[in-house]
Short mmCIF file of C-alpha atoms and ligand atoms in Angstrom, two decimals:
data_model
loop_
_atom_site.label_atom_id
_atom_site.label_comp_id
_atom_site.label_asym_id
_atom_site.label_seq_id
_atom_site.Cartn_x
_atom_site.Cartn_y
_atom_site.Cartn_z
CA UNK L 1 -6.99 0.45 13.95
CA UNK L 2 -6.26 2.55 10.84
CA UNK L 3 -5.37 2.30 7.88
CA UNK L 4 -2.89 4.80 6.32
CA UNK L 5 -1.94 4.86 2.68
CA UNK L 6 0.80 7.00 0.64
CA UNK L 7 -0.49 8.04 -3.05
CA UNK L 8 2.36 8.73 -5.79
CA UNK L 9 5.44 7.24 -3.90
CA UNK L 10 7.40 6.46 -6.54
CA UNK L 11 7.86 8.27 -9.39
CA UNK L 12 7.76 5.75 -12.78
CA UNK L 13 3.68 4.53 -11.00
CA UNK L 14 3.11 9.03 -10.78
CA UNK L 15 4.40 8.87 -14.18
CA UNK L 16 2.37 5.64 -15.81
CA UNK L 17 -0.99 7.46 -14.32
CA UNK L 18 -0.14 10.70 -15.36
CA UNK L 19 0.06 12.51 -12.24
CA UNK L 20 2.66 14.96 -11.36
CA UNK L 21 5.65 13.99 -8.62
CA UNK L 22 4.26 15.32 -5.16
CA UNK L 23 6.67 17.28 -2.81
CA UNK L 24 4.84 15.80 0.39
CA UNK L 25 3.25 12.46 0.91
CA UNK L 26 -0.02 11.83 -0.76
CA UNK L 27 -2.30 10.70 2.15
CA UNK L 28 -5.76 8.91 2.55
CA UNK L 29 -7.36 6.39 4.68
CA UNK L 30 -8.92 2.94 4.59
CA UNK L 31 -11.35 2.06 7.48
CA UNK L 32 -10.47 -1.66 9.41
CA UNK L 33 -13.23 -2.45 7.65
CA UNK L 34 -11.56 -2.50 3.95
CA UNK L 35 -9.35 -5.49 4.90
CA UNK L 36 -9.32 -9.18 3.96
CA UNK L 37 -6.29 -11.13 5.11
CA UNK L 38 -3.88 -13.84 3.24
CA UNK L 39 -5.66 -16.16 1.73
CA UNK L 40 -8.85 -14.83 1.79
CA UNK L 41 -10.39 -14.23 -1.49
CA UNK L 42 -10.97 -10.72 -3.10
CA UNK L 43 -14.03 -10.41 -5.19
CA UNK L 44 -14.63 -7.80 -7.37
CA UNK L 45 -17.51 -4.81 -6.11
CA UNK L 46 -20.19 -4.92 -8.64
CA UNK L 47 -19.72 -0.76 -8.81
CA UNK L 48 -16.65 -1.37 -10.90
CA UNK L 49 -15.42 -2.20 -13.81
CA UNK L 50 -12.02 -1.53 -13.71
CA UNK L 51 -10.15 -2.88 -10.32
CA UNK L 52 -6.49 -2.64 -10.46
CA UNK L 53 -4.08 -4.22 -7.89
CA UNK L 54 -1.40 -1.62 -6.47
CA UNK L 55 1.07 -3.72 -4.27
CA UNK L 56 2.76 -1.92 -1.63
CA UNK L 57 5.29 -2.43 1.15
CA UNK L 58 2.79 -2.31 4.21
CA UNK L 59 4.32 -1.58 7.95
CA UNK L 60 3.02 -2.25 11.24
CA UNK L 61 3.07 0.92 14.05
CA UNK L 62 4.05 -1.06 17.63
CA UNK L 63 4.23 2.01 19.70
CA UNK L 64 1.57 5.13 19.86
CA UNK L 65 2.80 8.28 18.84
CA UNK L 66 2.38 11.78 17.92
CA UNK L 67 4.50 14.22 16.20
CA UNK L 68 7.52 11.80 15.80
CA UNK L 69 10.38 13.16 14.80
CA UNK L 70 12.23 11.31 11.38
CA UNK L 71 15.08 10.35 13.52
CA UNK L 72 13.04 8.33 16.00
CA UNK L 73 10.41 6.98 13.42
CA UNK L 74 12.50 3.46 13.41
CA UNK L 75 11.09 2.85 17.24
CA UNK L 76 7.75 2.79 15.91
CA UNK L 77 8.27 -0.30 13.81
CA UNK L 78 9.83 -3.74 13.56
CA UNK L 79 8.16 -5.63 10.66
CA UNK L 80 7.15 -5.39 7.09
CA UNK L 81 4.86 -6.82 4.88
CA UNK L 82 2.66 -6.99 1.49
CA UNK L 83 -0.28 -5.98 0.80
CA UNK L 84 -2.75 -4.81 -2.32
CA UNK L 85 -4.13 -1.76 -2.28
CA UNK L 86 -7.32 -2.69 -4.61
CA UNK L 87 -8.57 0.48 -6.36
CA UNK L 88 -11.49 0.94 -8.64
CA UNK L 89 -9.77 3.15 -11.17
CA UNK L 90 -12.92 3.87 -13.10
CA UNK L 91 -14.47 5.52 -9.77
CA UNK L 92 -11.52 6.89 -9.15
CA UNK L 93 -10.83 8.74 -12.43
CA UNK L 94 -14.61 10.12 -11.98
CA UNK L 95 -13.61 11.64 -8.37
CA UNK L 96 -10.61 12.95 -9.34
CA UNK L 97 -11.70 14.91 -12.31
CA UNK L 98 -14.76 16.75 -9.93
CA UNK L 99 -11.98 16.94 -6.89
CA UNK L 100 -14.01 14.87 -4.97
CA UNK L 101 -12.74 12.93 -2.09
CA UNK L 102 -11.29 8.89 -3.01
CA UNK L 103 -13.57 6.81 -0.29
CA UNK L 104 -15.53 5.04 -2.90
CA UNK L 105 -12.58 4.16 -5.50
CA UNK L 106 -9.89 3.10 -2.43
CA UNK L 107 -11.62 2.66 1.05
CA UNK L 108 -14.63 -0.01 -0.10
CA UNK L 109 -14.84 -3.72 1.87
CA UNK L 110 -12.39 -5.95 0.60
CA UNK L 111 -9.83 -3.35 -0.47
CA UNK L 112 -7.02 -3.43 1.77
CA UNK L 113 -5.46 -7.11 1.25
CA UNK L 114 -2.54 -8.24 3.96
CA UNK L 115 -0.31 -10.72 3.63
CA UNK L 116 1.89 -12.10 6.14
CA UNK L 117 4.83 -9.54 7.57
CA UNK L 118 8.91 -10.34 7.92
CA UNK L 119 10.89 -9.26 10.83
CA UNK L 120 13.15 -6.07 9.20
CA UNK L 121 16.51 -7.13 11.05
CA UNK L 122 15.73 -11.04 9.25
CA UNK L 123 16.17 -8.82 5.84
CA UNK L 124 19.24 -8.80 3.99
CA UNK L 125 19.40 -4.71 3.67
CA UNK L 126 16.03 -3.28 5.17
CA UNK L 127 16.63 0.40 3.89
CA UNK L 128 16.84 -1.33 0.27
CA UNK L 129 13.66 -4.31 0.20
CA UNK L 130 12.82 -6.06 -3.09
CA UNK L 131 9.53 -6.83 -3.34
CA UNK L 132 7.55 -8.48 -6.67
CA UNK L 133 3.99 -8.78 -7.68
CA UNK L 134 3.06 -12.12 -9.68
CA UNK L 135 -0.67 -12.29 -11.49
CA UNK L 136 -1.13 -16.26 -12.81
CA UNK L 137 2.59 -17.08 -13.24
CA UNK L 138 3.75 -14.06 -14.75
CA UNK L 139 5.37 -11.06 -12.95
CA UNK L 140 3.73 -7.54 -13.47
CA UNK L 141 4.85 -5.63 -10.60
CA UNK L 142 8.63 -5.36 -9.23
CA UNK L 143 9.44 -2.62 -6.29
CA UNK L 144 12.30 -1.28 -4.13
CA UNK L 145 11.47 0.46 -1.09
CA UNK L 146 14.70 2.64 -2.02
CA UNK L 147 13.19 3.97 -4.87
CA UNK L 148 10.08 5.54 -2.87
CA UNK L 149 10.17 9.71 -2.71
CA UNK L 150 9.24 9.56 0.98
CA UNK L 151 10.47 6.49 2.72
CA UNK L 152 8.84 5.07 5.85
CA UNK L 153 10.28 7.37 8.47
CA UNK L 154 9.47 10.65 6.52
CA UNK L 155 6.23 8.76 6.24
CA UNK L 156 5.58 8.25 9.87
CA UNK L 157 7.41 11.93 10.66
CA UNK L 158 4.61 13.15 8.17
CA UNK L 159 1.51 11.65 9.04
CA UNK L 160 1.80 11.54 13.06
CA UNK L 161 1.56 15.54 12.85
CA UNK L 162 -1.78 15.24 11.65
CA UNK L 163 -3.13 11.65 13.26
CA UNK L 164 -1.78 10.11 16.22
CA UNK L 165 -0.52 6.95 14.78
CA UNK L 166 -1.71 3.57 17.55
CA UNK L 167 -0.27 0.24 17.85
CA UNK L 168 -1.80 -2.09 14.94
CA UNK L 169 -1.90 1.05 12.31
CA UNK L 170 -1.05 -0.05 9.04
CA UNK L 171 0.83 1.73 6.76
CA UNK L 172 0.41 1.50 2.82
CA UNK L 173 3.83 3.18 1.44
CA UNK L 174 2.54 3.10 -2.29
CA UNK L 175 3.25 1.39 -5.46
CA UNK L 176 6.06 1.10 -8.01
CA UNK L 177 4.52 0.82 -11.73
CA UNK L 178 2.77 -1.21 -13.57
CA UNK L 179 -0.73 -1.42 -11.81
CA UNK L 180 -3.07 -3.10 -13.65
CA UNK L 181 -6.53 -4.52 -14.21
CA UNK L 182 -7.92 -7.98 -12.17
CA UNK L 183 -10.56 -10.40 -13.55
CA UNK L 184 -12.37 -13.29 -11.95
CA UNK L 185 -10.12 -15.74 -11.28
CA UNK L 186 -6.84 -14.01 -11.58
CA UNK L 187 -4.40 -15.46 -9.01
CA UNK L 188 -1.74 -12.65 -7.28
CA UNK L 189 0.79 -13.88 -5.57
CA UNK L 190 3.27 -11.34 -3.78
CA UNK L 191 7.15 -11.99 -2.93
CA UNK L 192 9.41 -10.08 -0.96
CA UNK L 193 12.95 -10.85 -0.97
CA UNK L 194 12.12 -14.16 -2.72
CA UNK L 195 9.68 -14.90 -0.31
CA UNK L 196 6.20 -15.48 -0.73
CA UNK L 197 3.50 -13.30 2.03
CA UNK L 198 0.65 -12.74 -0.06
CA UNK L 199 -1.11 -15.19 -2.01
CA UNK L 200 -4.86 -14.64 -3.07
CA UNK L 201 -7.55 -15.14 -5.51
CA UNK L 202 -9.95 -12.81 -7.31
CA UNK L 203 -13.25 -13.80 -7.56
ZN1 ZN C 301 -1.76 2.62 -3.62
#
């Protein structure tokens, strides 16, 4: 499997990192081996030191497909979850002013973290999902899949014309602002829709 993750999705995060609004997706890759599920902890790459947590809206492919049209990207779906897309900013910064490729600021082991995933037709609206990131107690991160530039069937519409997507794909939609720092012992829980699917520690 693959992972596939948007860059720049919503427009206050572009804004807080001082990147300009993209007219189509933002795209880059995590390999399986970047991802640590619920529960497990994250620890911090000694390469770094400035990890921030990005929490995203992550969603499961259930059919292969290429070149999928946006009005038939809902058939390739059924579930959504949370998970943190851990980035070393520091690394990243250093990339991105050479042009250099991400890998090493957004693909290393440990930085894809999945919680748990909701059926969408359980969801109250699932064109309009809440979602919240909590670090120790407080809450630092609060989303709505409405306000993304390129929701999750331009996404898929997108994407599948470069890489045939295959059932167990993830898909990392991006995150709404305020990203932020993680330190040993931090504790991130994520909600969506009041529920709790991601729950981990840093170490
Ligand atoms: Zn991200």
């Amino acid at each position: 499997m693959k992972i596939v993750c948007i860059g720049r999705n919503y427009a206050d995060h572009a804004k807080e990192l001082g990147n300009a609004v993209p007219d189509e997706p933002v795209v880059f890759m995590k390999p399986s081996s970047a991802m640590i599920h619920n529960s497990k902890p994250f620890f911090i790459p000694a390469f770094t030191n400035d990890v921030h947590y990005e929490l995203e809206l992550v969603y499961r492919i259930t059919n292969n497909g290429r070149h999928i049209e946006e009005q038939f990207a809902h058939r390739y779906y059924d579930s959504v979850g949370l998970g943190i897309d851990f980035t070393a900013r520091d690394i990243q910064q250093k990339l991105k002013a050479k042009g250099l490729p991400w890998e090493k600021a957004k693909a290393f082991d440990g930085s894809a973290a999945m919680g748990e995933y909701v059926a969408l037709d359980s969801l109250p609206d699932p064109k309009n999902i809440n979602f919240q990131l909590f670090k120790n107690g407080e809450e630092v991160q609060t989303g709505q899949s409405s306000h993304m530039l390129h929701d999750i069937d331009a996404i898929i519409a997108h994407v599948s014309q470069y890489f045939v997507l295959t059932v167990g794909d993830l898909i990392f939609t991006g995150t709404p602002a305020g990203v932020g720092k993680v330190e040993i012992g931090d504790h991130l829980l994520g909600k969506l829709e009041g529920k709790t699917l991601l729950d981990l520690r840093v170490k």
